[in-house]
Each structure stands twice: as C-alpha cells, then as structure tokens.
XYZ file of C-alpha atoms in Angstrom:
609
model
C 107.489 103.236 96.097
C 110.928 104.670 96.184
C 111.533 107.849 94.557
C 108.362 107.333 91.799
C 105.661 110.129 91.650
C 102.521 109.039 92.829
C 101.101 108.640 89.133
C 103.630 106.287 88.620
C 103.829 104.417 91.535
C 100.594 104.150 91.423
C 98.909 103.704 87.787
C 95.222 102.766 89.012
C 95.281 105.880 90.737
C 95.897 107.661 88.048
C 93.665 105.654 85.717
C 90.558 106.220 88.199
C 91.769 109.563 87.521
C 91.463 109.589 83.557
C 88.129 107.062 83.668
C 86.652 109.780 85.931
C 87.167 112.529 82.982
C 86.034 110.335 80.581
C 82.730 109.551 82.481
C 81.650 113.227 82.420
C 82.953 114.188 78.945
C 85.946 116.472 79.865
C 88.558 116.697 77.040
C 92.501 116.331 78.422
C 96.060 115.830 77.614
C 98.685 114.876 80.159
C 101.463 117.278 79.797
C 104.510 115.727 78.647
C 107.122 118.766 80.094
C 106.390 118.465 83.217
C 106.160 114.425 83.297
C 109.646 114.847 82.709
C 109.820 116.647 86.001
C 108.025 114.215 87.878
C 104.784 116.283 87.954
C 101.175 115.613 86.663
C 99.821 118.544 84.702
C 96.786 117.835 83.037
C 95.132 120.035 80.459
C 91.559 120.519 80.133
C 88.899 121.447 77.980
C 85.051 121.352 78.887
C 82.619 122.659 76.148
C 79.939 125.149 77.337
C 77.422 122.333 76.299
C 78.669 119.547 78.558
C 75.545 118.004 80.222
C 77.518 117.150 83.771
C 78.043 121.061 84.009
C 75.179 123.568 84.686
C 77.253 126.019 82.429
C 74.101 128.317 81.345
C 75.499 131.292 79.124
C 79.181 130.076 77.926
C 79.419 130.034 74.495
C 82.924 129.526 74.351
C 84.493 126.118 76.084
C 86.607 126.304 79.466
C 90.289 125.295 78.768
C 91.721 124.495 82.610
C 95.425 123.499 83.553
C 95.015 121.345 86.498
C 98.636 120.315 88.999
C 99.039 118.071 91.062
C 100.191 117.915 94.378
C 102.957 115.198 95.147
C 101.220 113.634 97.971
C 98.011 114.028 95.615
C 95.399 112.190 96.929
C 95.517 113.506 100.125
C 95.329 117.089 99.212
C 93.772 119.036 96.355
C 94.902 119.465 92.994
C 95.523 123.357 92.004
C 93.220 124.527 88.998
C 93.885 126.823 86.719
C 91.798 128.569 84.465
C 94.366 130.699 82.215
C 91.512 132.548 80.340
C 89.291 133.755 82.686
C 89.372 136.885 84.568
C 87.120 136.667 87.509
C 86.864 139.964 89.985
C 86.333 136.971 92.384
C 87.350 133.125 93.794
C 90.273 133.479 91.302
C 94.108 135.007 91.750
C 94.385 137.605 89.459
C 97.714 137.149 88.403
C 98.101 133.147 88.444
C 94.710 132.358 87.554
C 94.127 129.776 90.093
C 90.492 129.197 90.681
C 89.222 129.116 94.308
C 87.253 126.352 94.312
C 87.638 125.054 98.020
C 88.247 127.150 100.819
C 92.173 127.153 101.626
C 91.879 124.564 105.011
C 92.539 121.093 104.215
C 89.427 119.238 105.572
C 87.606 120.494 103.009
C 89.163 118.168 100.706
C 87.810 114.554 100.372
C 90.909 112.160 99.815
C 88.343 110.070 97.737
C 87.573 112.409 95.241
C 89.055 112.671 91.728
C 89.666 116.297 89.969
C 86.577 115.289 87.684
C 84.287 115.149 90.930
C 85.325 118.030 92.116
C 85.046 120.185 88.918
C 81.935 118.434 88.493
C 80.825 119.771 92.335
C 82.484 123.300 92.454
C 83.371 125.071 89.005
C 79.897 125.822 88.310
C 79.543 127.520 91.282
C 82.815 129.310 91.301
C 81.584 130.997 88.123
C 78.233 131.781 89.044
C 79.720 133.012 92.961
C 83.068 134.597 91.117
C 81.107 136.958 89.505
C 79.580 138.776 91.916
C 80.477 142.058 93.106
C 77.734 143.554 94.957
C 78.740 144.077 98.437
C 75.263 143.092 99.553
C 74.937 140.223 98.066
C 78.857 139.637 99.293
C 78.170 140.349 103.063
C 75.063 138.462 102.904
C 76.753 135.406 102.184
C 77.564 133.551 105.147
C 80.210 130.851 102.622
C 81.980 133.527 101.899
C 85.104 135.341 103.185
C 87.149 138.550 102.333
C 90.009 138.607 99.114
C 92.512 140.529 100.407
C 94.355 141.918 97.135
C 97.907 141.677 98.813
C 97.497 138.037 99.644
C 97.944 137.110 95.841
C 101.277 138.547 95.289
C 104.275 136.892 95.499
C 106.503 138.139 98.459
C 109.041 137.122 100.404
C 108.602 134.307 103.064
C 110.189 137.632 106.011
C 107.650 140.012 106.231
C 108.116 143.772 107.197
C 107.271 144.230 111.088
C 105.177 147.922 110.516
C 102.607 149.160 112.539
C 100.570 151.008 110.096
C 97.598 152.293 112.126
C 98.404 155.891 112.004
C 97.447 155.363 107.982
C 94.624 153.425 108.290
C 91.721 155.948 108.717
C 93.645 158.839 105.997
C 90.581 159.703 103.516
C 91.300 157.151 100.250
C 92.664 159.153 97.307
C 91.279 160.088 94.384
C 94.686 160.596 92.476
C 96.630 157.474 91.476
C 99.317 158.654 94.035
C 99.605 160.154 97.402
C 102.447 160.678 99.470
C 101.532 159.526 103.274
C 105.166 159.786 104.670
C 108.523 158.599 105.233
C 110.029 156.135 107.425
C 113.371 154.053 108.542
C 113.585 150.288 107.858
C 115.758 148.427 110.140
C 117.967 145.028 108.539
C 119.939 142.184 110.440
C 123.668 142.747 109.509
C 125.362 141.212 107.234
C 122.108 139.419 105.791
C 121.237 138.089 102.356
C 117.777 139.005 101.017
C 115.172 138.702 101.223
C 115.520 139.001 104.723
C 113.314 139.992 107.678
C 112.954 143.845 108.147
C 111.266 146.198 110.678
C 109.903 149.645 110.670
C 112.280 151.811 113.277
C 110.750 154.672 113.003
C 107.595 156.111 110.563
C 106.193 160.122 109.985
C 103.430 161.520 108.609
C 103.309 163.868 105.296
C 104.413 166.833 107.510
C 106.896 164.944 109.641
C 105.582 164.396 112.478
C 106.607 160.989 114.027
C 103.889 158.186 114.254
C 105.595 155.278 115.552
C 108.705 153.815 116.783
C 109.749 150.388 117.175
C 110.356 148.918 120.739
C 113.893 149.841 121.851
C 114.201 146.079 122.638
C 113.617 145.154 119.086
C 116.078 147.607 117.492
C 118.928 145.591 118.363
C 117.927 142.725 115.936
C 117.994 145.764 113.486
C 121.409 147.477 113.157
C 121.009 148.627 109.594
C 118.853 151.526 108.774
C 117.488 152.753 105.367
C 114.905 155.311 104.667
C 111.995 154.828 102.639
C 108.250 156.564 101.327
C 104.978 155.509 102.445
C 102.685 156.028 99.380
C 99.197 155.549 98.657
C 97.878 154.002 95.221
C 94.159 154.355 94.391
C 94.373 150.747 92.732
C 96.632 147.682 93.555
C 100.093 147.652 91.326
C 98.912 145.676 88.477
C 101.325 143.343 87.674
C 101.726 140.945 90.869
C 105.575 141.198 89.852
C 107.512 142.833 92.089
C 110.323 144.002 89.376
C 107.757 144.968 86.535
C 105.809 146.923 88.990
C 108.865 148.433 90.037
C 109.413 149.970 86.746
C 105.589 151.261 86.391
C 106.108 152.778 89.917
C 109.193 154.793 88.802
C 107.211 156.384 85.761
C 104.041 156.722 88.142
C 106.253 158.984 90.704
C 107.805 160.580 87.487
C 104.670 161.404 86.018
C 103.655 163.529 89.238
C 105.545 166.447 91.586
C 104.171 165.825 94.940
C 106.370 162.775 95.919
C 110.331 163.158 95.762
C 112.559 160.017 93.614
C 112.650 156.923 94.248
C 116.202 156.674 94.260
C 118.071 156.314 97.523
C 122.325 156.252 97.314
C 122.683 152.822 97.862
C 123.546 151.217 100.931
C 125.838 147.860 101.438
C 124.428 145.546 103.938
C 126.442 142.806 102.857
C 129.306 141.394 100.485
C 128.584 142.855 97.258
C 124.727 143.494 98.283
C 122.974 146.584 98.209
C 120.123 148.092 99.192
C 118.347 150.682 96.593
C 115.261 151.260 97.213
C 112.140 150.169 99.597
C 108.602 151.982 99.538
C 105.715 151.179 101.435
C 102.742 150.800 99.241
C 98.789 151.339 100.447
C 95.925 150.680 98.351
C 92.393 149.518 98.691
C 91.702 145.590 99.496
C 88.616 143.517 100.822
C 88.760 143.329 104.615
C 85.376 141.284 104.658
C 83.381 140.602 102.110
C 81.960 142.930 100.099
C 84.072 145.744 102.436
C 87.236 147.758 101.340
C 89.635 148.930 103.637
C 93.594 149.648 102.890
C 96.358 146.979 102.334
C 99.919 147.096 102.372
C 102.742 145.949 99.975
C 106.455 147.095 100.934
C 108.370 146.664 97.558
C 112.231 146.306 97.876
C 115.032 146.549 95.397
C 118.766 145.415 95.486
C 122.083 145.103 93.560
C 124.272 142.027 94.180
C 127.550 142.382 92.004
C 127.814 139.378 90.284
C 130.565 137.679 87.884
C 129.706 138.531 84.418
C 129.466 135.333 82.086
C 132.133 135.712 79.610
C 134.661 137.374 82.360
C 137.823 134.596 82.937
C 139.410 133.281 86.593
C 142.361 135.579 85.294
C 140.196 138.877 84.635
C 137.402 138.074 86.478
C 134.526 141.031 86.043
C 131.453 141.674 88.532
C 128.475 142.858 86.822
C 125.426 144.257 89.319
C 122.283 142.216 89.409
C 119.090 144.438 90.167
C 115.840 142.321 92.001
C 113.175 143.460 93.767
C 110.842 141.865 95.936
C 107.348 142.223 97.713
C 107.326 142.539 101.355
C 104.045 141.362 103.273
C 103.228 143.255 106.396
C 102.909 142.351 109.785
C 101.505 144.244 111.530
C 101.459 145.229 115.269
C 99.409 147.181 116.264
C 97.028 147.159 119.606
C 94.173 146.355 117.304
C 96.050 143.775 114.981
C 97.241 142.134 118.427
C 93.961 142.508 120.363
C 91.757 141.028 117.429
C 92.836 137.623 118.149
C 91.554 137.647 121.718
C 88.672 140.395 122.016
C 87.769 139.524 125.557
C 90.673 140.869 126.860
C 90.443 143.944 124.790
C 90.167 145.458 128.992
C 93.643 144.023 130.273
C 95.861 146.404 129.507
C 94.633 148.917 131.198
C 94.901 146.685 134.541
C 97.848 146.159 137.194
C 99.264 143.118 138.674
C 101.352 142.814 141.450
C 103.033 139.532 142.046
C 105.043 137.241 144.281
C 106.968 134.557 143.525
C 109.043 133.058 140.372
C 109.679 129.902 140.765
C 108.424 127.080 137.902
C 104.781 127.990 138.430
C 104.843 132.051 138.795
C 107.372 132.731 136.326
C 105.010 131.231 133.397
C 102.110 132.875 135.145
C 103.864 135.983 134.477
C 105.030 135.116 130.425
C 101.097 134.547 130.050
C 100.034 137.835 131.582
C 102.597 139.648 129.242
C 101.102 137.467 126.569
C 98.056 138.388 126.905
C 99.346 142.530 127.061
C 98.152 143.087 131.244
C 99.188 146.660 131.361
C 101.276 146.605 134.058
C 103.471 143.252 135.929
C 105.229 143.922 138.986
C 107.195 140.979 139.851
C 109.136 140.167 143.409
C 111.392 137.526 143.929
C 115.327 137.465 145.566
C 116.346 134.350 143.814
C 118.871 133.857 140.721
C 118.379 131.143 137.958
C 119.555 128.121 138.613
C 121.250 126.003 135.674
C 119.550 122.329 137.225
C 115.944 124.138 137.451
C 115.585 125.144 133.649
C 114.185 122.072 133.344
C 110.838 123.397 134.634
C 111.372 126.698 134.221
C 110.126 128.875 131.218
C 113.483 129.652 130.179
C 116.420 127.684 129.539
C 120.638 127.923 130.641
C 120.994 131.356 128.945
C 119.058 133.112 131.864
C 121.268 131.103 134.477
C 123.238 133.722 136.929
C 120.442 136.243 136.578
C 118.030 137.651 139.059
C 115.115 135.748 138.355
C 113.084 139.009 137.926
C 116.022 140.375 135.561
C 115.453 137.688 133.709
C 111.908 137.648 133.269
C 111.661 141.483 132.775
C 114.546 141.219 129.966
C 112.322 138.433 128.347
C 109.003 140.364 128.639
C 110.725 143.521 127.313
C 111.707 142.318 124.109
C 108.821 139.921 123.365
C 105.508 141.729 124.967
C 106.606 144.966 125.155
C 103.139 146.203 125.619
C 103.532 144.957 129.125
C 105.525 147.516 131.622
C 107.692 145.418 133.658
C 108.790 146.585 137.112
C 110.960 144.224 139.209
C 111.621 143.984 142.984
C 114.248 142.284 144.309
C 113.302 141.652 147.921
C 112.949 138.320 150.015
C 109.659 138.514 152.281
C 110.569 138.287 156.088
C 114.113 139.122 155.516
C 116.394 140.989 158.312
C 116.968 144.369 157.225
C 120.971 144.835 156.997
C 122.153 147.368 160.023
C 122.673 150.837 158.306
C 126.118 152.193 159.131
C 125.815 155.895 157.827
C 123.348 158.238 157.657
C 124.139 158.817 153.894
C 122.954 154.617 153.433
C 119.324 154.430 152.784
C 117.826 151.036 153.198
C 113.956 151.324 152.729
C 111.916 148.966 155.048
C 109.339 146.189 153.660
C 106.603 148.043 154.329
C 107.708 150.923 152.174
C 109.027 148.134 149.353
C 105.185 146.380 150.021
C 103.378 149.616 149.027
C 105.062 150.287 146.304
C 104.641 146.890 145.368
C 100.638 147.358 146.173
C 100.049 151.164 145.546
C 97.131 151.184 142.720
C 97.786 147.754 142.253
C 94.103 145.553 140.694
C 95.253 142.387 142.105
C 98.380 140.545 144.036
C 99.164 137.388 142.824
C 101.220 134.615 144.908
C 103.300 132.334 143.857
C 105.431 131.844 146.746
C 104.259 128.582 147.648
C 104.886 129.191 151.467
C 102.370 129.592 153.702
C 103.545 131.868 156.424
C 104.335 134.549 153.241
C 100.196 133.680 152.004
C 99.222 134.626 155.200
C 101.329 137.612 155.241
C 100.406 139.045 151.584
C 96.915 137.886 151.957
C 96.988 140.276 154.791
C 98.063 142.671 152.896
C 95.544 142.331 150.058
C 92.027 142.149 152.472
C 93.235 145.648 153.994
C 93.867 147.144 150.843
C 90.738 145.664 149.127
C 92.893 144.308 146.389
C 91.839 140.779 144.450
C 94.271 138.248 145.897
C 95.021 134.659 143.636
C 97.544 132.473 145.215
C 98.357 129.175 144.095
C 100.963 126.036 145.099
C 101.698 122.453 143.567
C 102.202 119.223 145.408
C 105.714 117.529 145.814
C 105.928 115.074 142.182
C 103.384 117.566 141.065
C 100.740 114.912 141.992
C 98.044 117.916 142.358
C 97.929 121.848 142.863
C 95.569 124.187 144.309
C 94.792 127.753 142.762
C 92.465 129.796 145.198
C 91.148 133.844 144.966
C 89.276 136.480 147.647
C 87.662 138.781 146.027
C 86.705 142.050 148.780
C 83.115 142.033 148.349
C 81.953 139.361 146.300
C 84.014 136.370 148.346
C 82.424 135.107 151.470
C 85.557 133.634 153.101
C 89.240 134.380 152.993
C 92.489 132.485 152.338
C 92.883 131.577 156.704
C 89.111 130.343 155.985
C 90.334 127.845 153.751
C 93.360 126.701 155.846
C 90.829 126.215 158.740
C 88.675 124.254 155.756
C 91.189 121.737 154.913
C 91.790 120.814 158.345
C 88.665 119.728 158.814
C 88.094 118.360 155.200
C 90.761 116.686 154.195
C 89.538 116.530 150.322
C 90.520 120.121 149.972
C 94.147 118.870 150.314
C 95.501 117.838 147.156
C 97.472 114.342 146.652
C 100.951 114.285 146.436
C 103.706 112.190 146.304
C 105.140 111.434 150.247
C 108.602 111.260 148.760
C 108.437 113.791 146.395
C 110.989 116.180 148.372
C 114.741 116.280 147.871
C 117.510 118.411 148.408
C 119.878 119.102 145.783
C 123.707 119.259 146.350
C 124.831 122.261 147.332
C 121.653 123.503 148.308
C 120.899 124.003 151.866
C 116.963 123.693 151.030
C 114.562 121.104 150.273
C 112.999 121.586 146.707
C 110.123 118.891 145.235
C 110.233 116.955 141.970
C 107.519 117.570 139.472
C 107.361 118.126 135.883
C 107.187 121.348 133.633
C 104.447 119.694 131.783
C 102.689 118.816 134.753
C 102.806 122.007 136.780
C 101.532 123.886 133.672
C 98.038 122.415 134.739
C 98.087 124.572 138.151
C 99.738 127.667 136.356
C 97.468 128.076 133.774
C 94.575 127.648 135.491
C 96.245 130.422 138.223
C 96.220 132.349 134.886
C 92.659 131.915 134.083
C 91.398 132.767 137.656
C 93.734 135.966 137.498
C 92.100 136.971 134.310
C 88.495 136.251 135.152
C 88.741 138.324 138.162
C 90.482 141.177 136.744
C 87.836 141.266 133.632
C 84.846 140.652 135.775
C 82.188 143.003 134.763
C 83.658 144.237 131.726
C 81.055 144.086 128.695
C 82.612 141.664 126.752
C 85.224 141.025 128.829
C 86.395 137.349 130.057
C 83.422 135.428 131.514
C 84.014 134.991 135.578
C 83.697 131.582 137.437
C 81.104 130.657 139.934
C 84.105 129.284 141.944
C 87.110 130.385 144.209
C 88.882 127.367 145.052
C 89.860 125.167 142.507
C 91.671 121.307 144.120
C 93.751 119.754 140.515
C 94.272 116.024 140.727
C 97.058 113.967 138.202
C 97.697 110.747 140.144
C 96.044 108.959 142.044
C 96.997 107.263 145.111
C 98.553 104.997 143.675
C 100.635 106.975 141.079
C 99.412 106.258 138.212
C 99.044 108.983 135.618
C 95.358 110.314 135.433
C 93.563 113.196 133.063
C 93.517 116.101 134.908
C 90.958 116.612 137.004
C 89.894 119.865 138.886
C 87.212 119.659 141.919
C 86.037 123.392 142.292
C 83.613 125.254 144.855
C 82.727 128.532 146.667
C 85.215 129.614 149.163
C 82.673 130.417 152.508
C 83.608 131.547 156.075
C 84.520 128.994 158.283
C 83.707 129.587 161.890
C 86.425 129.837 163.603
C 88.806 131.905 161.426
C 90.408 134.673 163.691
C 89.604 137.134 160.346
C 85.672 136.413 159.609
C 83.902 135.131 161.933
C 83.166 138.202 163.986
C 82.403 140.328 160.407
C-alpha cells in the first residue's frame, strides 16, 4: 500500500463507495483540491424529494460536504452540512452534523457514507430540532451539548476550580464582572501552554481559592486576569474575532475595568497580553443549563517582518489569541467520577508499613481523596527495590514516608499526609540530658491511633500484627492487615471489625494451623538476601503483588464506607486467601478463596468473651 490514501490504494473501496450513492439517488462530486492533498472530500446534494429519505417538509435540497478519515473504513466519515443551522446534533461553528454518538463502536466498518446518511440524517433533523427540555430529558438517546466543547482551544487546558461561581444568579446584562484572579505559566514556555489558576476573588475581593502550594512550583509566572460572565456564548467560535467583539463589549459598559494588562515576557520575544475567564450558559444534561467556562488568551511574539534583510533585520509583533478549556478541580468535579466514596474524605487512616504492597495501598487511598493518611515506616528507598515499588530511582535516599508524603502532596493534595518515622519494637536510644526529649512508642502509637477510623498493616511480620492488632481491638478501631508469599505465589488480606467480626487476627493464626488451606502457596525458594543487606527479602513481581494490594485497598474501603447511604457496598467476608501458581508454578488467573473470620477455641483473646 505504501504511502497511497486508502481511495487509491484501494479503488473498489471507493467504488462500493460511489455505487452506494448512486443506488439511493444522492448527487456528488469528488473534490479535486483536496485529492491533491491526499484526502477524499465528497460533495453532496440530496433533493427534499428523494424517496430513500423520509425528508417530510424540505423544500429546498440538502447540499453536505462529507471527509474522510485516512484509516476510513474503520472509522466514520465527518459530515458536514454547511447550510443548516441546527440549535441541536450539529457544531455551530463547523457545521458538522452529529449523526453518531462520538465512541467508536458505534460505527459499523461495513457501512458506506450512503448507508449511513440513509440510517441517521433523517433523524438528526427531525431530533436536531428540538428544544424543549422535556422532550430533551425524556430522551433516554440523548446526552447534554455543552457549548464550550465546540470551540477550538488549545490541547493545555487551564487548571481552575470554578465552584465559588457556579451557583452566582445568571445575568440578565450581556456582561457581569464575577472577579479577578492570578494565572500561573511554566517558564520560559511557548504557547499555548498549560496554565493554572494561583489564586481567584470574588467581585468584592474576597479570595475564593488558591492553588495547592505543591502545584505552584510548576507555575513560576504569574499574570492577572477578569472573571466575567456573558449571558450568551461568544459567537464566533474564533478565539481572535471574539477577542475583538469582547473589547467593544467591555467598552460599551462601565462596570468592568480594560482589558489591557502591560504586557508580560514569559519567553524570547513572547508576551503575554491579556487572559479573561469567560462564563456563560451551556447544557449540563439534556434539556438543562448550567454555566460553562472559556479562558481566552492573547499574546505578542516579535517576529521578522517579510521585506526586512539579514543586514537590517526588523521584528514586527504578531498578536494570537487562543481558547483555553477548563479543568476543573473541584471536590465535586473530582468526586463525580466515583460517587460511592463521596464519604472518604471525611475518614482517617492510620497505617503501617511501606514496603511494595503498603506503599501503593497508600497512593490508592490518596487517590481516592481518604481525608486523612498517617503513614509509619523507618526505612529509606532502596535503588534495587524500585522495581516493585510505586516509585522509581528519583525517590532513592529518601525516607520512605518522605517520599510517599512528597508524592501525595503534590498529586492528591486533598489527602493530609502525616508521616512517622519509627521502627516497631525498637530500643529507645539512652537520653543523656534532661534538655533531650525522646518520646516512647506508646506516646508515638497514640498519636499514630488517636481518632484514627482504621489501622492498616502492611508490615508483613507477624510479631508487629500481633502487636498493632492489639492495639486496634482495645481501641475499637477497624484493623486490615495484609502479606504476600515469597515469588508472590499468593497473598492474604484479612480485617476485624469491633462488633460486627466474630474472631480476631490470633483466631486466624490458630485457624491456619489447623487448616492448612488458609495458608497461601508460595514459592519454597522464593527468599534471598541481597548484597549488602544483612536481611532476607522475597522475589515477587510488581504486577503480581498488585493483586494482594488492591484487594487490601478494597477491604479498607468497604469497611470504612460501611453503612454510608450510598457509600461502597461491604463484603460478606473477612479473610480473603489469593492464589497465582499453583504447585507446580505455573502461572494461573487469580484466584481469591474468601470466608467469615469466626472464633477459634483456643485463642488466648476470644474464647473466654
């Protein structure tokens, strides 16, 4: 096929294509401008009267442009339909008719463009037509038009949290003034580039948000901007004409101050003009208006003017502007994508333990915005173990919890992250002077445990589960503790929950001596010892140890949210036995054996309660 267009390389592709017009009457011309290009364009014309469309009440005929993908037939041909202006199922500024919805499977790689004209432009028109929100949110086919989507913007979008706006009465002038606020660039960047709001106020001043401290650093560049509010979309979809009707909008009016900014370098003969925020009303589902957001941005490059020589070479400035999409971060925006844990942060998690199964435990549980993580561990980051832990030789050196906390911090910094540096069953060093104050474990423990809705282990060790199991059952705190098998053959992840679980974690050790099944497999050479390391460590993959983790993660969540209205669902089990080889190591699906975790008789802890 080489470097041929489809149509070319293929010609009975293209000639089912034609036929297929023929069959159902459809006028066309293959556009010769763009053949030149190496791209199909076909032009179409289908008369009002055409029998193969149910086009009741057109008098005039439909002229459509229809382009072609270049891996056409495997995805859809774009339509075009430059003389219609529906308030629906068509972009109001290209004219591209929405006659699929945007996901790929809906798409038959069989089809031709006559079969699906023939299937969907009918009811594009009838469907684009419709504006009455009750009809709209009736429909169970259809989904919201967001007015912002159909702009062109640039591929960075503006990191804004814009909730403080979001519930200001709508406007009945064409232009409000909502506030002011900072925008934070990379140095030294070209646009358009990726920008973030550092800091916004409302119409009086009063400050509404400020980016993450974390996050400013990516930021060292500030310019200040307005937040305004337009009771229509711009109407151009341009982002330099609509520039110029903003600037005699704001002129036309006294309530909002310039445009104009003094310009700001943020690069070799770049500048920064201008950037407002603009709100206006957009479908948020269908048949329902809310508020959308454009940020428009405008620059000056100095650039070498045409007729200028090498010898007298003169710079001429180049204006552009641009459209910024939003993205927003907000609680809501975040907690819309998972509304069962709408409940977690408000919770507190004290763990133990992060080695290559705790540490991802505890990226997840940022993830997933827990309100509070307190994480203990004494060990640094070793270079050899990044290979199965969550992050890689740039963390090596560093306090494990330093490490984690740093990463939490700037990604999910929702989460508050409070670190402990403290090895379980050390020897407190001998204090020297009375000025030296050394606190003692059980002072580190409940501050570890103080308020605290569950303790997590991830130690691995079972003298320190016994210990902080301990701990948990006389505090009535949730405890989840989890460990993997030398190769990573298998894993165990096991709760108590004070009131609800029958037995505890020494029930379980008494358990699996006497049911061996509760043990899971592992690999009888699966422990080495590194050089330079006076301690044994076990092999095992990152990939495979994710199994245990995650499901450590899921048991931690469930018991946290259990009870919550329409919160995480809980489990009907406490003990949960993961199997990836069998006993003869060869690789298996994963496979989890789960059940109840009841008293066992002879446990020192339960069997007198």
């Amino acid at each position: 096929m080489g470097t041929k267009p489809w149509y070319k390389a293929k010609p009975d592709l293209l000639d089912k294509e034609t036929k297929s017009l023929d069959n159902v009457g459809i006028s066309y011309e293959l556009d010769s401008h763009l053949d030149s290009q190496n791209i199909l364009k076909i032009n179409l014309v289908i008369e009002s009267t055409n029998p193969a469309f149910n086009l009741a009440g057109l008098v005039e005929p439909i002229r459509l442009e229809a382009i072609y993908p270049d891996n056409y037939p495997y995805f859809r041909p774009e339509v075009i339909a430059p003389d219609l202006d529906l308030p629906r199922h068509q972009n109001p500024f290209g004219k591209q008719l929405c006659l699929l919805p945007r996901p790929s499977q809906h798409w038959e790689p069989e089809w031709t463009l006559a079969d699906l004209l023939k299937e969907q432009l009918s009811k594009v028109l009838s469907k684009g037509a419709i504006i009455d929100p009750g009809i709209l949110a009736a429909d169970p086919d259809e989904q919201a038009e967001p007015a912002s989507d159909y702009y062109e913007t640039s591929p960075h979008p503006i990191l804004f949290d814009s909730s403080p706006y979001d519930h200001i009465e709508t406007p009945t002038k064409e232009l409000n003034f909502l506030g002011k606020f900072s925008v934070g660039i990379p140095g030294q960047t070209r646009f358009p580039s990726r920008m973030a709001v550092l800091e916004s106020y409302d119409s009086s001043g009063h400050l509404t948000y400020q980016l993450p401290n974390n996050l400013k650093k990516h930021f060292p560049i500030s310019f200040n901007g307005l937040l305004l509010r337009l009771k229509k979309r711009p109407p151009h979809g341009n982002a330099s004409q609509d520039y110029q009707w903003l600037k005699k909008l704001v002129g036309a009016q006294n309530t909002v101050t310039s445009l104009n900014r003094q310009p700001k370098q943020i690069g070799q003969d770049l500048y920064l003009n201008c950037i407002v925020g603009l709100n206006f009303p957009e479908e948020i589902e269908p048949g329902k208006y809310g508020l959308g957001w454009l940020f428009l941005v405008v620059t000056t490059t100095m650039v070498q003017h045409p007729n200028s020589s090498k010898k007298k070479p003169a710079r001429i400035p180049l204006e552009e502007a641009y459209y910024y999409k939003v993205a927003r971060l907000s609680t809501e925006d975040l907690q819309i994508r998972v509304p069962k844990l709408a409940a977690l942060p408000q919770k507190k998690v004290a763990m133990v333990g992060l080695g290559a199964l705790g540490a991802p435990v505890a990226l997840e549980l940022a993830r997933n915005q827990v309100g509070q993580l307190r994480i203990m561990d004494f060990d640094v980051v070793e270079p050899a173990t990044t290979v199965r832990w969550p992050l890689g030789l740039a963390a090596s050196g560093l306090f494990k919890t330093e490490a984690i906390k740093s990463f939490i911090d700037e990604h999910y910094p929702r989460t508050d992250t409070i670190t402990y540096n403290h090895r379980i069953g050390g020897i407190r060093g001998v204090v020297r002077s009375e000025s030296e104050k050394v606190r003692t474990e059980q002072q580190i423990m409940d501050d570890l445990l103080t308020e605290a809705d569950l303790l997590f282990d991830a130690t691995a060790e079972p003298g320190i589960n016994h210990y902080l199991s301990s701990l948990a059952r006389d505090r009535s705190i949730p405890y989840v503790s989890m460990y993997a098998t030398p190769g990573a053959w298998g894993g165990l992840v096991m709760r108590v929950v004070p009131g609800k679980t029958e037995g505890c974690w020494m029930c379980l050790q008494y358990h699996k001596w006497t049911n061996r099944h509760l043990i899971p497999v592992k690999d009888n050479s699966g422990d080495i010892q590194a050089a330079g390391c006076g301690d044994l460590t076990f092999t095992g993959a990152s990939f495979d140890l994710q199994n245990v983790a995650l499901t450590g993660v899921r048991l931690v969540i469930t018991t946290l949210l259990s009870g919550v209205d329409g919160g995480y669902p809980d489990t009907d089990w406490d003990v949960g036995i993961l199997k990836l080889m069998d006993g003869e190591a060869t690789v298996i699906a994963p496979t989890w054996e789960t059940q109840s975790l009841v008293k066992h008789p002879d446990c020192p802890y339960c069997k007198d309660e």
